[in-house]
Amino acid sequence: MTWRAVALIVAGGVLFALADLTRTGWIQLADALIWAVVVLSLALPSLSVTGLQVSYRLTHRSGARPGPVQGDEAKFVIELRNPWPWPRFGLVVRGQMLVAGRPHQDLKVYVPFVAPRGRVVVEAPVALARRGLHAVPDVSIETNAPFGVFRRRRRVAQAAALLVYPAPHELRPREAQQVTAGPVSRQTPARWSEEMSGSRPYVPGDLARDIHWRNFARTGRLMTRSYVTTATKRPVLTVSAAVDDGLVLDDLMRLAAGAADRWARQGDPVMFQDGVQALELDRPALMRRLALASGDTIAPLAEALNTASPDAAVIVVVWSGDKSGLASLSDAARRFGNLTVLLLEAADAPAEDAAASIARTGASISRFTHPLPAPARRAEERQRAAA
Amino acid sequence: MRERFKALTRERPEHSAALRLIALAVTWWSGLSLGAVGAPIWVWAGGPLIATLGHWISWRTRNRKMTVVRWTVVLTVLGLSALMALQLPSAWAGNWLPAAQYLVFVQAIASFDLRTRGGLYTNFLISATVLFLASQLAFGQEFLLFIAGFFVLLLVFLATTSFKDAVEGTLARASWPPLTKALSWAGWGGAILGIGIGLFLVLPWGTLRASAGADATAAILPFTGEIDRPASADGPAAPADTPSPQPPQGPPSTGDAQPPPAQGETLAAGAPAAGEGAPASATGPIELDLSEEQPSASIAVSVGGTASQASPAGEATDLGGAAVDLAGAEAATGEAPTPTGELAEERNQAVLRVRSPVASYWRGQTFSIFDGEVWAPDGNVALEPSVARGLSGRYTQTYYVVEAQPRPLLAYTPLDWGLVGRKGDGLALEARTVYRGVSQRLPFEANLLRGSVGARSARMSRDPRIPTAVRDLAEEIVADSDNLFDRALAITQYLRDNYSFAPSDEGQARPVSPEAFLFEGDGAGGSVDFASAAALLARAAGLDARVASGYLPGGFDPLSGAYIVRRSDAHAWAEVRFPGFGWVPFDPSPRQDLPVEVEQSGLSARVVNEIFQWQAGDTISDGIGSAFDVLTDDLLLTASILLGVTSTALLAWSLAIRRRQSRRLRPPRYTGLAGRERRQIMAAYRSLEATLRARRIPPRGPAETFAAYFARVARLAPDLETVLAPVRAAVDAAAYSPASPTREDVATARAQVRRIKPALRRNPPLA
């Protein structure tokens, strides 16, 4: 029952009294019509909702990619089947999309009419702005058609989930070089002493000095040198997840994914340090880890750094507000020969002190501003939009 | 709570131009309805015009805070209310036009600060009130158009707001083919109309009136003398006993006209009265005047001895000094040849519409002066002083003049009258005039009237203009009566028993004076003959009596709630003044269409009556036959029964479906499991499921395993995982494990379930 129903019933009662006392036929007729609206409004919502078969899902066209990433668009698909021989009217399907178990976005779809024994499928676009498990645990289907007097609601629970990977933040060439080679301030880049393994096609962000000009001349395609990396130089990626703000954590994971992508372009898998052990993961597995990472699944930074091998080239992604994480970095810089810090700081509060202290330790540092630029839309989305 | 209150009172501007236009349309519609019932143009057009300007301004400024405008509106409305307070007594007396005008301007002024949905609702409410007030002043069937229009606008408004709210914030919406949409709306409209008409027919109208002491068939009717015959609730009285066709050759015996004591008790209830009637003079001109203003359907009395007035109905009777014309009214009683064609149409022509809570004879003219031949009319409207205590004994009537009237007609016992919506001079009323009457209900009960203290008026009985034969006859009639009321009743009864009612027939000789009617004619006469004879006999018997003319109550029109008074209802009767009661009507005419009680019952009462009639049948076949007759005779009854049966079947069907759905969703009870411990654990699980369901976590679905259910719960309530884990293990074991669980398992499961509620209070589920 809605407030409107209460008002209409009260109006019907008052009008009944007035019509009865004044014995005016057309007032009686108007009162009877008001009661007819009440009766119809009482019956129609129940007839519209009862017995309706509802199913829904979250879908995404990933193409060749393992799954959707931040910035993509998914579809909330709802299907209504009417098994009965009467029509259904004015159905509103409401749900809430949870990200990591927390409310993220309200979903609302309006279906004005479902024919007798008919079927209606509605696709609602959903922007995947966050990474993580997007789930719609249940939806409610309700109607108060046609006059909004009485409302009938039914809940439908069904598993509908979609894992969204973090969108890798595209590192600038200097940042990419730091990630893959350590501090640029060093006089002798470590790579020079390494054995060159061959060449690969150029990708944006590769250093100009790594371009293999001879092969370029031979093939006509821009090529980049690739090197043999020793086991001790295997990069270890660790993220400080001790952050309350989910959006900051998302950006940290985007940075981590961007760094991992940089290494992956060189053909080197990244070891992911979650605090217990350094896991060698392929890209989908790593992205899955980053998508589901939270303060509960990743150990504090100090613990992760303690368990990492001292010979490793460690890449740390840390938030400027994470004081304990920043403190643990000064100790880590002494232990690790090759430490790269990707520092995420708030746009309105640059962490100059934190950056200076990290720089003093000799670690390589790249600074990023939260929020990071929105992830670029995928090519296929652009094409689809153009179409 | 505070936040909720703030959210409730927070202004949210309404951005829908469509809703605004609908609200403006309903403002104009209610204004037009007011115009249709006689409001001046500056009200019915001026108000909506101002409202239009106000709507435009408030639409343009809907996002701005207009403090100055708001306070100006508030102060203006308060000022209007102060002015309106002066009109309250008038409104209380039944003249609702000033109240409607006030509301129109309040609505117009308020529209300058009308920016929210609530404001639009208020706009509708005020328009509905204006329409209701207008409906109390409307009589024509065309007013139904305003009711229908308002209802359509209301439904459009409700549907539009409902649709707007439904689509607001949607990510996507499905299409609705135009043809299907049109068919759906047509179906809904038809359903509302069908259900509405069905409800209109079966709703118990009259319940409140009956409970408030105002009987649905309340009426103030004259004493007729036929007090032996019980009142019928089915409409007109049974045919009166027609006296012998032989003219009386002298005063007949009155031995068979003893007045039983019960008639008046069913007619009126009210405060005791002590009114003074108009003076009944025995001197002055002895002529009945028939002026040109006299309507054809009232008593027409001519000046001089030669006047003969032709009515529109073509009926005129020369009374040899008093021309009496009832315009064919009495010809419709069945004793005259049935009128046909134009004549019948003219007789059925409505002359007056009256909305009154009480049916009454509508009295227009009184005649107090008798010159030995005819009665002369009184000059002014015969009003009487108020004797009712407070307002409880009063009732108002609203009259709509269809045919011009020389003077207002009023119900018993009239206190005051006035024009509605305009001012006028004199008594004459033009067609389409609306006027109101205020009357009081006096207790015209036989027992009370018998006890009325009043000496026999020697002055009346000694009047030399009363013929001796009349005096002798009167004395014989009232010889056995020892009080005023019984004397009047005896005279009434005498006339009804010994004379026949003969509506004016052209070419037929008629008595020309009371004396001639009583002694010389063929014993047949019209209502004027009976009334004048009764009044004269009453005066001869020492009573203060006079003749009154006007109309019978007429037919009740259930749609407009008004009595439709036609030319054929024109009538005359006698009045006798009782000290403390004023003028009490007595009707000696044995007309067949005199109302005994006015039927005002709705279809519901008729249905109940019909049911009782079915039960009265001796056999089943009789019952079925009478039921069939009723159904075939009364289409409305048939339609309402069909509608009722269909509605009941639909309701039962929907309830059955709902019951089946709920049965399907009812959780299993696990009572078939072997082993007491298993059942105890599952009972604990059911308790857990109910607790979680109360926290909006849906119960385990039919195809959902326990593991899936617990996983879903853990997803929605992550903090419960530690509490739930032992329960889950126990339930798994109880449901699936071949080994029976132990009592310790049961205790553990129960303990964990008990911890759920406090845990949920600390950490409520996510959504």
Coordinates of C-alpha atoms in Angstrom, one line a residue, chain A residues 3-4 8 13 15-37 39-40 44 46-47 50-52 76 84-86 89-90 92 94 96 98 100-103 105-113 120-126 133 135 137-138 144-149 152-159, chain B residues 117 121 131-132 135-136 138-141 143-144 147 151 154-155 157-159 161-163 165-177 180 184-185 188 191-193 195-197 199-200 203-209 212 216 355-359 556-563 600 653-654 657-658 660-661 696 698 712 715-716 766-767:
Chain A
W3 CA 0.5 6.8 0.6
R4 CA -1.5 7.4 -2.5
L8 CA -7.6 7.5 -2.2
G13 CA -14.7 7.2 2.5
L15 CA -16.9 11.1 -0.6
F16 CA -19.1 8.2 0.4
A17 CA -20.2 10.1 3.5
L18 CA -20.8 13.3 1.6
A19 CA -22.7 11.5 -1.2
D20 CA -24.7 9.6 1.3
L21 CA -25.7 12.6 3.3
T22 CA -26.4 14.8 0.4
R23 CA -28.0 12.0 -1.7
T24 CA -26.3 13.4 -4.8
G25 CA -26.2 10.7 -7.5
W26 CA -23.2 12.0 -9.4
I27 CA -21.2 12.3 -6.2
Q28 CA -22.2 8.7 -5.5
L29 CA -21.1 7.7 -9.0
A30 CA -17.7 9.5 -8.6
D31 CA -17.3 7.8 -5.3
A32 CA -18.1 4.4 -6.9
L33 CA -15.5 5.1 -9.6
I34 CA -12.9 6.0 -7.0
W35 CA -13.6 2.7 -5.3
A36 CA -13.3 1.0 -8.7
V37 CA -9.9 2.5 -9.1
V39 CA -10.3 -2.3 -6.5
L40 CA -8.6 -2.4 -9.9
L44 CA -3.7 -5.5 -11.2
S46 CA -0.9 -8.9 -7.9
L47 CA -1.9 -10.3 -11.2
T50 CA 2.4 -13.3 -9.4
G51 CA 3.8 -16.2 -11.4
L52 CA 6.1 -14.2 -13.5
F76 CA 22.6 -6.3 -17.2
W84 CA -0.1 -17.2 -17.8
P85 CA -2.8 -16.1 -20.3
W86 CA -3.1 -12.5 -19.0
F89 CA 1.9 -4.2 -16.8
G90 CA 4.3 -1.6 -15.5
V92 CA 10.0 -2.3 -12.5
R94 CA 15.3 -3.1 -9.2
Q96 CA 21.9 -3.5 -6.6
L98 CA 27.7 -5.1 -5.3
A100 CA 33.5 -6.7 -3.4
G101 CA 30.4 -7.2 -1.3
R102 CA 29.6 -3.5 -1.0
P103 CA 26.8 -1.6 -2.8
Q105 CA 25.3 0.8 -8.4
D106 CA 21.6 0.7 -8.4
L107 CA 20.1 -1.1 -11.3
K108 CA 16.6 -0.3 -12.5
V109 CA 14.8 -1.5 -15.6
Y110 CA 11.3 -0.7 -16.7
V111 CA 9.1 -3.2 -18.6
P112 CA 5.8 -1.6 -19.4
F113 CA 4.1 -4.7 -20.8
V120 CA 10.6 -9.8 -22.8
V121 CA 14.4 -9.4 -22.7
V122 CA 15.9 -6.1 -21.7
E123 CA 19.5 -5.2 -21.7
A124 CA 20.7 -2.4 -19.6
P125 CA 24.2 -1.1 -20.0
V126 CA 26.4 -1.1 -16.9
L133 CA 33.7 -9.1 -8.4
A135 CA 27.6 -9.3 -8.3
P137 CA 22.6 -11.2 -5.5
D138 CA 19.0 -10.5 -6.0
N144 CA 2.1 -0.2 -9.1
A145 CA 0.6 0.2 -12.5
P146 CA -1.5 1.8 -13.8
F147 CA -2.2 4.5 -11.2
G148 CA 0.5 4.0 -8.5
V149 CA -2.0 3.1 -5.8
R152 CA 3.2 -5.5 -5.3
R153 CA 6.8 -6.6 -4.9
R154 CA 8.6 -9.9 -5.2
R155 CA 12.3 -10.7 -4.7
V156 CA 14.1 -13.0 -6.9
A157 CA 17.5 -14.4 -5.9
Q158 CA 19.9 -15.6 -8.5
A159 CA 23.7 -15.8 -8.9
Chain B
R117 CA 4.4 17.4 -6.5
Y121 CA -1.9 17.2 -5.2
L131 CA -16.5 20.6 -7.9
F132 CA -18.3 19.1 -5.0
S135 CA -22.4 19.8 -7.6
Q136 CA -24.6 20.7 -4.7
A138 CA -26.3 21.8 -10.0
F139 CA -29.5 20.1 -11.2
G140 CA -29.0 19.3 -14.9
Q141 CA -27.8 16.0 -16.1
F143 CA -23.2 18.3 -14.8
L144 CA -22.3 14.6 -15.1
I147 CA -17.7 14.9 -13.0
F151 CA -12.3 11.9 -13.1
L154 CA -7.5 12.7 -12.1
L155 CA -6.8 9.3 -13.6
F157 CA -2.6 12.6 -13.4
L158 CA -2.3 9.5 -11.3
A159 CA -1.1 7.4 -14.3
T161 CA 2.9 10.4 -12.0
S162 CA 3.1 6.7 -11.6
F163 CA 4.8 6.3 -15.0
D165 CA 8.3 7.6 -11.0
A166 CA 8.6 4.2 -12.6
V167 CA 10.9 5.3 -15.4
E168 CA 12.9 7.7 -13.4
G169 CA 16.5 6.5 -13.1
T170 CA 16.1 3.5 -15.3
L171 CA 19.0 2.1 -17.1
A172 CA 16.8 0.7 -19.9
R173 CA 13.2 0.2 -20.6
A174 CA 11.3 -2.0 -22.9
S175 CA 9.0 -0.8 -25.6
W176 CA 5.2 -0.9 -25.5
P177 CA 3.6 -1.2 -28.9
T180 CA -1.3 -2.7 -27.2
S184 CA -4.7 -1.7 -22.3
W185 CA -5.9 1.8 -21.5
W188 CA -8.6 -0.4 -17.8
A191 CA -12.9 -2.1 -16.1
I192 CA -13.1 1.0 -14.0
L193 CA -16.4 2.0 -15.6
I195 CA -16.7 -2.0 -11.5
G196 CA -17.7 1.6 -10.7
I197 CA -21.2 1.2 -12.0
L199 CA -20.4 -0.6 -7.0
F200 CA -22.7 2.4 -7.6
L203 CA -23.0 0.3 -2.3
P204 CA -25.2 0.8 0.7
W205 CA -26.2 4.4 0.1
G206 CA -28.4 5.6 2.9
T207 CA -26.5 3.9 5.7
L208 CA -25.1 7.0 7.2
R209 CA -28.4 8.9 6.8
A212 CA -27.8 9.7 11.8
A216 CA -33.7 7.6 3.8
R355 CA -32.6 19.0 -3.6
S356 CA -33.9 18.4 -0.1
P357 CA -33.1 15.9 2.6
V358 CA -36.8 15.6 3.3
A359 CA -39.6 15.1 0.8
F556 CA -36.8 11.4 -6.9
D557 CA -33.9 11.5 -9.4
P558 CA -31.1 9.4 -8.0
L559 CA -28.5 10.9 -10.2
S560 CA -28.9 14.5 -9.3
G561 CA -30.3 13.7 -5.9
A562 CA -33.2 16.1 -6.6
Y563 CA -36.9 15.7 -6.7
Q600 CA -35.4 6.5 -2.0
W653 CA -9.0 -17.1 -8.2
S654 CA -6.3 -14.6 -7.3
I657 CA -3.1 -18.5 -7.0
R658 CA -1.5 -16.6 -4.2
R660 CA -0.5 -21.9 -4.3
Q661 CA 2.5 -19.6 -4.7
R696 CA 16.2 -9.8 3.8
P698 CA 16.2 -15.0 0.8
R712 CA 25.3 -17.0 -0.5
R715 CA 28.7 -13.4 0.6
L716 CA 25.9 -11.2 1.9
L766 CA 25.1 -5.9 3.1
A767 CA 22.0 -5.6 1.1

